[in-house]
PDB file of C-alpha atoms (C1' of nucleotides) in Angstrom:
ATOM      1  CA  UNK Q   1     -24.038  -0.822  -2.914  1.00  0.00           C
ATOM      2  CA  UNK Q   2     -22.468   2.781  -2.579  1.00  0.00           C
ATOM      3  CA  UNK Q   3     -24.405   6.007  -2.622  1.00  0.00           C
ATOM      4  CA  UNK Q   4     -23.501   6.585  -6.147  1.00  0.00           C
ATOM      5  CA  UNK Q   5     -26.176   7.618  -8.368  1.00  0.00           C
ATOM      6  CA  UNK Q   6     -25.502   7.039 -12.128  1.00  0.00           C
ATOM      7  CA  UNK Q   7     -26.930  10.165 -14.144  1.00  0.00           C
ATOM      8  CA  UNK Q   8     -26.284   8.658 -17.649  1.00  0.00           C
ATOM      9  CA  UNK Q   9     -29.216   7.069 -19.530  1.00  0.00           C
ATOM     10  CA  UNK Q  10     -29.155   3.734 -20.916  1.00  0.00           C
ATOM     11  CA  UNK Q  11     -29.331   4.662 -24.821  1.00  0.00           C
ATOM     12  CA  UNK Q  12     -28.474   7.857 -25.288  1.00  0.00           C
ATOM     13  CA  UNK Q  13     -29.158   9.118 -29.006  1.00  0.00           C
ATOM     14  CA  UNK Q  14     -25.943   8.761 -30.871  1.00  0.00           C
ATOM     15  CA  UNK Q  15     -25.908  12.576 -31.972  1.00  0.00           C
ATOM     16  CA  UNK Q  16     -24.370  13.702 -28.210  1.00  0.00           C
ATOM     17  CA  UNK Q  17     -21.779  11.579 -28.583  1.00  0.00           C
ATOM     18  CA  UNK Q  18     -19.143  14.213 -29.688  1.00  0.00           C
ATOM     19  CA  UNK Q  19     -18.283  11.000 -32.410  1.00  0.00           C
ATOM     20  CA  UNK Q  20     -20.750  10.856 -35.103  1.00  0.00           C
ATOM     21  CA  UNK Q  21     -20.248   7.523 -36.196  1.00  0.00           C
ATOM     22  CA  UNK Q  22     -22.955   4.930 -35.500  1.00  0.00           C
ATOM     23  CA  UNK Q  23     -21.307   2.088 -33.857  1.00  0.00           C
ATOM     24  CA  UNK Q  24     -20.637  -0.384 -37.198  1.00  0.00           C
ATOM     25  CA  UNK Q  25     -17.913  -1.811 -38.364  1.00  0.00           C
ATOM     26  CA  UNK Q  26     -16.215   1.044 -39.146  1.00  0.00           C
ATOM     27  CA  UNK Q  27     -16.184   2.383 -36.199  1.00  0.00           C
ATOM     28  CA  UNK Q  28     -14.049  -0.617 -34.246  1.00  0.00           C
ATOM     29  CA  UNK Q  29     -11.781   0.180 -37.925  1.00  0.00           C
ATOM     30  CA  UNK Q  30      -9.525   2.297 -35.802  1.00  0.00           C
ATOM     31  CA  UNK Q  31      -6.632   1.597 -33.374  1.00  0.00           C
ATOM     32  CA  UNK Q  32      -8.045   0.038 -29.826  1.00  0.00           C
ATOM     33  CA  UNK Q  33      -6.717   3.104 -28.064  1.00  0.00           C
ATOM     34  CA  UNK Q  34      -9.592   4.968 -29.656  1.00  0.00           C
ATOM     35  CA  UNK Q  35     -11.629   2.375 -29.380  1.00  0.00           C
ATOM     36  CA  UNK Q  36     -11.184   1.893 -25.919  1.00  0.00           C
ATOM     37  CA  UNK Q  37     -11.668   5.373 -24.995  1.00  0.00           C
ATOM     38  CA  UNK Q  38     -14.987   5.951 -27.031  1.00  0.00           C
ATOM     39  CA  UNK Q  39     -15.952   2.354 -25.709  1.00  0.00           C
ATOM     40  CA  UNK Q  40     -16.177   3.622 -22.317  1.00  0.00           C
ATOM     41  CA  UNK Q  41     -20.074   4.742 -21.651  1.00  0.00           C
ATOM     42  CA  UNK Q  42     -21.654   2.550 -24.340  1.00  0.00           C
ATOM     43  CA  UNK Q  43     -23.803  -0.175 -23.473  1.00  0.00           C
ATOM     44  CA  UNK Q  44     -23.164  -3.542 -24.165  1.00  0.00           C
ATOM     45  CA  UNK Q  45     -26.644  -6.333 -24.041  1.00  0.00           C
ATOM     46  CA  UNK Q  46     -26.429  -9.976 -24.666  1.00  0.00           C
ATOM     47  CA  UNK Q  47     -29.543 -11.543 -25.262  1.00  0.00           C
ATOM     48  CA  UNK Q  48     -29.516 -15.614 -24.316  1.00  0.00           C
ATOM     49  CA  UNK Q  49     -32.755 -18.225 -24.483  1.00  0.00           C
ATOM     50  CA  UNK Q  50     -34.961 -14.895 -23.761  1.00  0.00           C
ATOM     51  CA  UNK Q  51     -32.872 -13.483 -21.122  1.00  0.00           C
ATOM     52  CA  UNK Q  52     -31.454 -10.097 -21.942  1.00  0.00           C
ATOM     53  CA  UNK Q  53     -28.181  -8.661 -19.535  1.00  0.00           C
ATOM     54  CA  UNK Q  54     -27.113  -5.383 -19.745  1.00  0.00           C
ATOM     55  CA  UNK Q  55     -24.406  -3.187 -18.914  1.00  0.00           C
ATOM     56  CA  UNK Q  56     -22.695   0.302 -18.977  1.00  0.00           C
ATOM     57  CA  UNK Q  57     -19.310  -0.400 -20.137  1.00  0.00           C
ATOM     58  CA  UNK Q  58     -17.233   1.625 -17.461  1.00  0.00           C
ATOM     59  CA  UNK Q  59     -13.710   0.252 -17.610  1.00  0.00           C
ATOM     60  CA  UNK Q  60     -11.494  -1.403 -20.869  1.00  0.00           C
ATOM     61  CA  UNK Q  61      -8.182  -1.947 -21.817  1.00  0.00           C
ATOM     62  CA  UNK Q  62      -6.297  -1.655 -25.311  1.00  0.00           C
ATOM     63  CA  UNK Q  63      -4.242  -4.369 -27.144  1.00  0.00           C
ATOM     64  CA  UNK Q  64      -2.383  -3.545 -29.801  1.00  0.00           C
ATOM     65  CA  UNK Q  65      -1.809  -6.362 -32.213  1.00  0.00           C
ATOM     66  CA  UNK Q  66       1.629  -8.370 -32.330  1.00  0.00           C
ATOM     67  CA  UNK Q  67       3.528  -5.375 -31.754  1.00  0.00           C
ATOM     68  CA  UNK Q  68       2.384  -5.012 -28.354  1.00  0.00           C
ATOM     69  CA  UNK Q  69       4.070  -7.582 -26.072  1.00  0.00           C
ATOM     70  CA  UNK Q  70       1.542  -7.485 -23.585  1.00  0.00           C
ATOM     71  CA  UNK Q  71      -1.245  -8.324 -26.157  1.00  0.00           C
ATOM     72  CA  UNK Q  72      -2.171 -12.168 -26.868  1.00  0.00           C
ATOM     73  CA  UNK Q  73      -1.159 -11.684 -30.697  1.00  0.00           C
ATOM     74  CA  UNK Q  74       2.060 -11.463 -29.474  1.00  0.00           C
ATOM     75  CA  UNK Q  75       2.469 -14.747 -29.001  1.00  0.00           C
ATOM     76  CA  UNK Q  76      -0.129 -16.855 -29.562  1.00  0.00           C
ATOM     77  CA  UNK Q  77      -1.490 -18.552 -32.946  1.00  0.00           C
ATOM     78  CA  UNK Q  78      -5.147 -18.434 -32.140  1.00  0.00           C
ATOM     79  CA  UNK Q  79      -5.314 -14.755 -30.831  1.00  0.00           C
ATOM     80  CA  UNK Q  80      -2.889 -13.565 -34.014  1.00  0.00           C
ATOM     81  CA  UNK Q  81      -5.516 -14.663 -36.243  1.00  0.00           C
ATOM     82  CA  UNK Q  82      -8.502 -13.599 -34.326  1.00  0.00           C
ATOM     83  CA  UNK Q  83      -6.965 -10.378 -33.756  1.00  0.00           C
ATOM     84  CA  UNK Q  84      -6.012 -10.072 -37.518  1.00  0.00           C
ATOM     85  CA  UNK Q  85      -9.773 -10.683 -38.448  1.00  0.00           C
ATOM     86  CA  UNK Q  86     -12.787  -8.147 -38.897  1.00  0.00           C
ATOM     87  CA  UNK Q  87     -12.912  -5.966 -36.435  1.00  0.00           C
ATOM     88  CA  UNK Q  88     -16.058  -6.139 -34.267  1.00  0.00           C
ATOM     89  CA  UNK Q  89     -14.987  -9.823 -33.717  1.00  0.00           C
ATOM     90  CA  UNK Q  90     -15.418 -11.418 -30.164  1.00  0.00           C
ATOM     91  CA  UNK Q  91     -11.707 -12.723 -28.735  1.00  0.00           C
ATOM     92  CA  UNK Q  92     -12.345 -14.730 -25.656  1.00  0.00           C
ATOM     93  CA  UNK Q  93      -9.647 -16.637 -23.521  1.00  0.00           C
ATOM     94  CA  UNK Q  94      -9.414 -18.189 -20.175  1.00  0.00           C
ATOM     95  CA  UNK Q  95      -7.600 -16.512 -16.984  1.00  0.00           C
ATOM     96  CA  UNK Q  96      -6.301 -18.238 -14.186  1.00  0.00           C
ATOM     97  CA  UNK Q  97      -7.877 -21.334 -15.680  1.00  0.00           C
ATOM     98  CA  UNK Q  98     -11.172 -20.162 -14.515  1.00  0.00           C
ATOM     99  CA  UNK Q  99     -12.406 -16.865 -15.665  1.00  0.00           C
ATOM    100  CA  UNK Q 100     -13.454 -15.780 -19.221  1.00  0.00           C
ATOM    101  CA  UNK Q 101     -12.199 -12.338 -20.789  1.00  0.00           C
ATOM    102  CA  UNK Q 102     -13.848 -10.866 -22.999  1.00  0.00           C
ATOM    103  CA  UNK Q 103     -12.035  -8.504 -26.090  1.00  0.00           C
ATOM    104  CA  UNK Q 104     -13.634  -7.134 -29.054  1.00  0.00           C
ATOM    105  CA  UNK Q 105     -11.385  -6.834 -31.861  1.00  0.00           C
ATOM    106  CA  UNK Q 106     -10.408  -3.443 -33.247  1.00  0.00           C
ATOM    107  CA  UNK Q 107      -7.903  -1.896 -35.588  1.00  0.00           C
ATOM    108  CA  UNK Q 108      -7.121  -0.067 -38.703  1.00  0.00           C
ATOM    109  CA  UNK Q 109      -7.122  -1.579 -41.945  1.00  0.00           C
ATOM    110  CA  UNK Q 110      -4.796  -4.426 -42.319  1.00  0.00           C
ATOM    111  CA  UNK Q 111      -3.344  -4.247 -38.787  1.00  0.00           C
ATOM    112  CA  UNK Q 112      -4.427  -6.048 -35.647  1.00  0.00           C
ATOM    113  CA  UNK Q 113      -5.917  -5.564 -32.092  1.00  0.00           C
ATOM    114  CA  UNK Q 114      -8.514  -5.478 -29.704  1.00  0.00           C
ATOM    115  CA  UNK Q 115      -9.848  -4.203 -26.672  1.00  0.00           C
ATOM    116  CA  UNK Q 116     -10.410  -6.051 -23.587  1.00  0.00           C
ATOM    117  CA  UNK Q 117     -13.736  -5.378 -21.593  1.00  0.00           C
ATOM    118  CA  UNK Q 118     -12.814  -5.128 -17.834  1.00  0.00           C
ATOM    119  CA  UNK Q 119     -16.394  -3.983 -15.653  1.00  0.00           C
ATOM    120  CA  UNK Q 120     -19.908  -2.765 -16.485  1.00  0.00           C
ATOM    121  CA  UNK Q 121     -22.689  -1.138 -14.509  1.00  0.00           C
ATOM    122  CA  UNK Q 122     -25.105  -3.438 -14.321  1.00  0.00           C
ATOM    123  CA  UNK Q 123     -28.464  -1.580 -16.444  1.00  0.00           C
ATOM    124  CA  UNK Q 124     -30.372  -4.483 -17.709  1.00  0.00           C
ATOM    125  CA  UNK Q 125     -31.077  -8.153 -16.060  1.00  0.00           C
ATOM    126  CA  UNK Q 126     -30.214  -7.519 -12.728  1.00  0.00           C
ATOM    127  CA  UNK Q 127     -31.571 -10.218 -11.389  1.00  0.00           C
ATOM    128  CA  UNK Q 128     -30.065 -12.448 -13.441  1.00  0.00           C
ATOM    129  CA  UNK Q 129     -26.677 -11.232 -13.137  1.00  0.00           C
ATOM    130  CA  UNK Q 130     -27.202 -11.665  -9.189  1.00  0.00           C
ATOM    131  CA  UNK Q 131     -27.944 -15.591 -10.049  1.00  0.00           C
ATOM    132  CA  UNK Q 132     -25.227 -15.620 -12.091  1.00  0.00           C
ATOM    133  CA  UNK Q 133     -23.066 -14.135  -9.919  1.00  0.00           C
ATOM    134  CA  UNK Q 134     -23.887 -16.080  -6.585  1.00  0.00           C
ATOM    135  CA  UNK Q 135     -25.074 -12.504  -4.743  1.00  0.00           C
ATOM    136  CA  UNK Q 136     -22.516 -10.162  -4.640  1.00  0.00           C
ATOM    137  CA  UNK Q 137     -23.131  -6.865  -4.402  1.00  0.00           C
ATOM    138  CA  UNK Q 138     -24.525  -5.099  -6.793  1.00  0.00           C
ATOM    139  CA  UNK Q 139     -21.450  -2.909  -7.643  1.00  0.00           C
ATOM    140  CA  UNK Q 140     -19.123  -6.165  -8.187  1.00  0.00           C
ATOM    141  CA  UNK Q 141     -21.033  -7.936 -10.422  1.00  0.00           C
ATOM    142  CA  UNK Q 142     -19.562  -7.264 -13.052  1.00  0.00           C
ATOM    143  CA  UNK Q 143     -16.224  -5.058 -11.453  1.00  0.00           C
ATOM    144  CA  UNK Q 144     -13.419  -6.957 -13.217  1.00  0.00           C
ATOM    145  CA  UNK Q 145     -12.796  -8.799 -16.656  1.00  0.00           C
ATOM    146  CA  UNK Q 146     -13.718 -12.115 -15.405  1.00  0.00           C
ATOM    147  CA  UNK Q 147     -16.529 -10.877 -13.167  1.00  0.00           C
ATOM    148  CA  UNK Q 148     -17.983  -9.166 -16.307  1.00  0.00           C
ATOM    149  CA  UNK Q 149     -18.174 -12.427 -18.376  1.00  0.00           C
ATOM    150  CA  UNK Q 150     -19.865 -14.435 -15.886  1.00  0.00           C
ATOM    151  CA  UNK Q 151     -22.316 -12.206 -15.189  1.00  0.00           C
ATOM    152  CA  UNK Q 152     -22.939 -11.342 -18.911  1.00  0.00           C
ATOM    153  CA  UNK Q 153     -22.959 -15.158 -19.695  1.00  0.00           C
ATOM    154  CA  UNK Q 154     -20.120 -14.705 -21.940  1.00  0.00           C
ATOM    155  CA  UNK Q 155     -18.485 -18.355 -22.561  1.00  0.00           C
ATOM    156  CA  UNK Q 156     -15.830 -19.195 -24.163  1.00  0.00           C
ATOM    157  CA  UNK Q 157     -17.035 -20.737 -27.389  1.00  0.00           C
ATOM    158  CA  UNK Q 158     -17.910 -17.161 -27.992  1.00  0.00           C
ATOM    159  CA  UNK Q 159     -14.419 -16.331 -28.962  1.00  0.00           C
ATOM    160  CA  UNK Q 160     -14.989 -15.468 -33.356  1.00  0.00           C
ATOM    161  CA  UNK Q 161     -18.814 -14.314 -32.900  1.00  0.00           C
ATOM    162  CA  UNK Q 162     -19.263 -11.266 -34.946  1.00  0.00           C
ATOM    163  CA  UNK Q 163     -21.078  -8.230 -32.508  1.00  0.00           C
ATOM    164  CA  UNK Q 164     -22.666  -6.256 -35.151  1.00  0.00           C
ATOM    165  CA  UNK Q 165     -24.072  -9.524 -36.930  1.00  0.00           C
ATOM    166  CA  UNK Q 166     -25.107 -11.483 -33.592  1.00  0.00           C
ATOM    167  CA  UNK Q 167     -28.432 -11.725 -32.665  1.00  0.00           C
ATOM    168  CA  UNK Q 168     -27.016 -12.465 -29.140  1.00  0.00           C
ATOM    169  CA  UNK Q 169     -24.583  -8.827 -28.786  1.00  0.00           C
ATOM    170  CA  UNK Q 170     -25.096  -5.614 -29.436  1.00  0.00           C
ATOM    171  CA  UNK Q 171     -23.532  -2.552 -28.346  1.00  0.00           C
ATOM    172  CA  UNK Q 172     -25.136   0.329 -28.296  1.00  0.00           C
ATOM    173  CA  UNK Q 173     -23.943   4.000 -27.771  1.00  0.00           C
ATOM    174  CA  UNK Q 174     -23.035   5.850 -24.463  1.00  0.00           C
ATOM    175  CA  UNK Q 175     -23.389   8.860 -23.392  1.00  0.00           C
ATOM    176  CA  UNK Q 176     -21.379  12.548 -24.304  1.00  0.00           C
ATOM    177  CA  UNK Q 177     -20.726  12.704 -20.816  1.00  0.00           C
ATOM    178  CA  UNK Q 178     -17.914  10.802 -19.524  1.00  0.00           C
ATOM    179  CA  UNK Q 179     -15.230  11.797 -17.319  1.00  0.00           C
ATOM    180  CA  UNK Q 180     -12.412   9.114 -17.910  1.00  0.00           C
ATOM    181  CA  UNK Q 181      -9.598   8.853 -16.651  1.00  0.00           C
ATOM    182  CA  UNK Q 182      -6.592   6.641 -17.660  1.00  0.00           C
ATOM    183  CA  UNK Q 183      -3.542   3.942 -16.249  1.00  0.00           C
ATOM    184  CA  UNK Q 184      -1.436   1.517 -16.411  1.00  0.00           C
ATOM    185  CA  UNK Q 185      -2.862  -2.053 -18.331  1.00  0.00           C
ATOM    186  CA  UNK Q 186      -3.738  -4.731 -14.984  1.00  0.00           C
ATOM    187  CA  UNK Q 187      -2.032  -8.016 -14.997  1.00  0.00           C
ATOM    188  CA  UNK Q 188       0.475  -7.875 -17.230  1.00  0.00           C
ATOM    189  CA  UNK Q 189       4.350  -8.273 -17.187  1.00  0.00           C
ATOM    190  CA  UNK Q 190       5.260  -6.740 -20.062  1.00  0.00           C
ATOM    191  CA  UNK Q 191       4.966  -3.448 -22.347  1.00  0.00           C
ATOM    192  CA  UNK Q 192       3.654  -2.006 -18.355  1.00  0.00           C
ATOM    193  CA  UNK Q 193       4.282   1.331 -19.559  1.00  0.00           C
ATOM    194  CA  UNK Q 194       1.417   2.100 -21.923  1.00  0.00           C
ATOM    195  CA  UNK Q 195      -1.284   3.862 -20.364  1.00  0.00           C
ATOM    196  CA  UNK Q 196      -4.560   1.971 -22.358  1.00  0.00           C
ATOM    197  CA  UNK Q 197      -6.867   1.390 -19.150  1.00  0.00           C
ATOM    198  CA  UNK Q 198      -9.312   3.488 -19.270  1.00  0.00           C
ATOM    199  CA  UNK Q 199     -12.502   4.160 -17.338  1.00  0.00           C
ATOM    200  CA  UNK Q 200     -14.921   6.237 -15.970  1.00  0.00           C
ATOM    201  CA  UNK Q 201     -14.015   8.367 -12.735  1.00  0.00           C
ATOM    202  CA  UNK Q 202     -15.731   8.440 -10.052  1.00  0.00           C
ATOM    203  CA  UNK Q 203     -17.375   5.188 -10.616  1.00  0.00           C
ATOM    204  CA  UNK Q 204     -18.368   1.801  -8.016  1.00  0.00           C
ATOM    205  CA  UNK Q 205     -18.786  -0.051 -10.865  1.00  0.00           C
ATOM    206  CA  UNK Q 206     -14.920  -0.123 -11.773  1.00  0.00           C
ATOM    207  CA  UNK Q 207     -12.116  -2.875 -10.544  1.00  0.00           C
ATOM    208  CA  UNK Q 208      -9.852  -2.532  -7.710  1.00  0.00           C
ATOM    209  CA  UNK Q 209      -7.316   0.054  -9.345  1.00  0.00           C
ATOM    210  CA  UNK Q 210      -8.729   3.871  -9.273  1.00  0.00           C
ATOM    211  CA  UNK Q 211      -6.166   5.893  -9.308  1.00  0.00           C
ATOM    212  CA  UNK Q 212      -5.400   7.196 -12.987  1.00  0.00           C
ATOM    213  CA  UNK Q 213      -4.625  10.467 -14.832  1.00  0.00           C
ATOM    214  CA  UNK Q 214      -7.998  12.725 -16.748  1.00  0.00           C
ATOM    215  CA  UNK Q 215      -7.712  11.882 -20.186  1.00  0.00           C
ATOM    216  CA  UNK Q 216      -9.643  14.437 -22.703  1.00  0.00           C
ATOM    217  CA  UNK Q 217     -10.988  12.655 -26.107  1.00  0.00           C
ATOM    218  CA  UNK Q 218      -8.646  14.970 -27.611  1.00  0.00           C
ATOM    219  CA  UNK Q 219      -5.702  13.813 -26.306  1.00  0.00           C
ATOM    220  CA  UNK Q 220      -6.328   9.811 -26.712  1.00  0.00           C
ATOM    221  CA  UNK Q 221      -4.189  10.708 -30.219  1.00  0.00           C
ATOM    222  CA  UNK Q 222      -1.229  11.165 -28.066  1.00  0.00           C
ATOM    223  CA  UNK Q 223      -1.345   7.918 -26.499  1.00  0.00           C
ATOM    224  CA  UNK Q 224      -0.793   5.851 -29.757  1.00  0.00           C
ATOM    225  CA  UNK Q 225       2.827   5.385 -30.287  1.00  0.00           C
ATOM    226  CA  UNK Q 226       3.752   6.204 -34.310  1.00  0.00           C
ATOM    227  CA  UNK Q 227       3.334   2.835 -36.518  1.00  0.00           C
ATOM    228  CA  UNK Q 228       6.922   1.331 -35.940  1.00  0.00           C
ATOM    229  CA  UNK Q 229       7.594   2.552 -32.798  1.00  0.00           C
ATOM    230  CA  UNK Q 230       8.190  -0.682 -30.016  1.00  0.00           C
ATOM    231  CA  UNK Q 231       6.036  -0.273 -27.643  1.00  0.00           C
ATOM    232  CA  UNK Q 232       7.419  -1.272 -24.596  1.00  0.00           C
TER     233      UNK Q 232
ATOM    234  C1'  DA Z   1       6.649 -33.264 -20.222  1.00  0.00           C
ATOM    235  C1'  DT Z   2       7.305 -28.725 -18.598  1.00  0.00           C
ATOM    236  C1'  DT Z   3       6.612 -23.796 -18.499  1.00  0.00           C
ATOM    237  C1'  DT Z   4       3.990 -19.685 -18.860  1.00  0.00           C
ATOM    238  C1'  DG Z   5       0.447 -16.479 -17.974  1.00  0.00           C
ATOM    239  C1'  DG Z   6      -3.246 -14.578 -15.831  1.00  0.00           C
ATOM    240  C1'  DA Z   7      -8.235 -12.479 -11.748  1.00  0.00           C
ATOM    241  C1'  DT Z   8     -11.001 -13.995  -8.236  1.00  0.00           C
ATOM    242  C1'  DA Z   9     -12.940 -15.768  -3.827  1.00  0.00           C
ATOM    243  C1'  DT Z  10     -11.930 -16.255   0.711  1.00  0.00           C
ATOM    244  C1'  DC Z  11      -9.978 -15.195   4.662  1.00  0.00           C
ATOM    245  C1'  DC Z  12      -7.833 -12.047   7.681  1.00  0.00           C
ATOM    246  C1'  DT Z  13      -7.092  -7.672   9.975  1.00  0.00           C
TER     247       DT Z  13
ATOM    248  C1'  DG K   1      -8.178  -2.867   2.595  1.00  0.00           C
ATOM    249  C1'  DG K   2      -4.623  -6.602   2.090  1.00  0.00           C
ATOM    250  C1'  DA K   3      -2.670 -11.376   1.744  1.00  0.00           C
ATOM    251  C1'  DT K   4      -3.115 -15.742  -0.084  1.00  0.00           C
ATOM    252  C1'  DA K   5      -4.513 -20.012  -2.621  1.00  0.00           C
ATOM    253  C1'  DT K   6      -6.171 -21.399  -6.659  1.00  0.00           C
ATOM    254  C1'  DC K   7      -6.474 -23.931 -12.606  1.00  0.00           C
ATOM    255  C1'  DC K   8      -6.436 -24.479 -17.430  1.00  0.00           C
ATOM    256  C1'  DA K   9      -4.855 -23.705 -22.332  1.00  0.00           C
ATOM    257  C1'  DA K  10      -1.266 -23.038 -25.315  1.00  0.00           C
ATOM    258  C1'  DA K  11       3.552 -22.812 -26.374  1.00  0.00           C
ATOM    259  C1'  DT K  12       7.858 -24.682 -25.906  1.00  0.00           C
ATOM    260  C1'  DC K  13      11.138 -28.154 -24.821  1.00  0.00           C
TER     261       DC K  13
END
DNA sequence: ATTTGGATATCCT
DNA sequence: GGATATCCAAATC
């Protein structure tokens, strides 16, 4: 493990977070770019046959619904429903025939997307996550979408769960302090322009790809093309 | 029956 | 830090 030294706090009280909203289900109402962005710093804990994991969420990536041809919904039948449903639903799908992704769906009223969770710093259940993740070091356990699930024990019969009504998730607010930067979406082939990765900079905790441009909360807005506009 | 779409572990330097 | 081998689900043919 690196030298770094997080100085954010577990579970911060919601009132720094610049956002006043409580984290319900109005608050993943709103398009994933937003979602994404706020995501970043909040703290995500599953709880499992008495074993509670827990992590800073540090890096996530925004899918936006049908329209978006590098989200799921795009073209396939399971994620266009999932991704249609309430938001604050779990979407789960296989990688690479191997690795589970986690997404949380998110999006305004009557549209449809979701936002894919992509590394954590590990808070909570180290230990376990070290099992789980066959001793790596402690800044990859959880450095990539598919590391993330395995250490979090995310499967993928989780796909539908509903976070704010589990009694295995919850997500809990980050901290006002975040510097997060933004890039290109990883592993995709199409729609490559649209810059919805974001995460926290400097961080260990993040995947391979660091190199990204400062994004202010105020100017996530920007990013989010007008409704009708291709994105591509 | 075939094609498509994805991140990681392992090895190498 | 970089190259390479790997597998399954879902859609399409």
């Amino acid at each position: 493990m690196s030298g770094y030294i997080s100085t954010r706090t577990a579970t911060p009280s919601a009132s720094t977070l610049g956002n006043d909203r409580a984290i319900d289900r109005q608050w993943f109402t709103r398009h994933p770019v937003e979602v994404a962005w706020d995501l970043i710093g909040c703290t995500l804990r599953v709880t499992r046959n008495g074993v509670t994991v827990a992590g800073r969420i540090v890096e996530a990536e925004a899918y936006a619904g049908p329209a978006d041809p590098a989200s799921h919904a795009s073209r396939l039948k399971v994620a266009r429903q999932v991704m249609a449903g309430p938001p604050g639903t779990v979407y789960t799908y296989l990688s690479y025939g191997i690795h589970t992704m986690m997404n949380i769906v998110t999006h305004e009223d009557g549209q449809s997307g979701a936002v894919l969770l992509r590394a954590l710093e590990p808070l909570e259940g180290i230990d376990v996550m070290r099992e789980r993740r066959n001793g790596v070091a402690d800044d990859r356990l959880a450095n990539g979408p598919g590391s993330l699930a395995r250490a979090m024990g995310i499967r993928l019969a989780d796909i539908g769960a509903d976070i704010l009504c589990s009694e295995e998730f919850a997500i809990v607010f980050g901290d006002a302090e975040r510097h997060i930067h933004a890039s290109l979406r990883i592993g995709i082939s199409r729609a490559v322009d649209a810059p919805w990765r974001f995460f926290e900079h400097p961080s260990p905790f993040v995947s391979a790809h660091r190199r990204g441009r400062a994004v202010e909360r105020h100017e996530v807005a920007r990013l989010i093309p007008p409704p009708g506009t291709p994105i591509d």
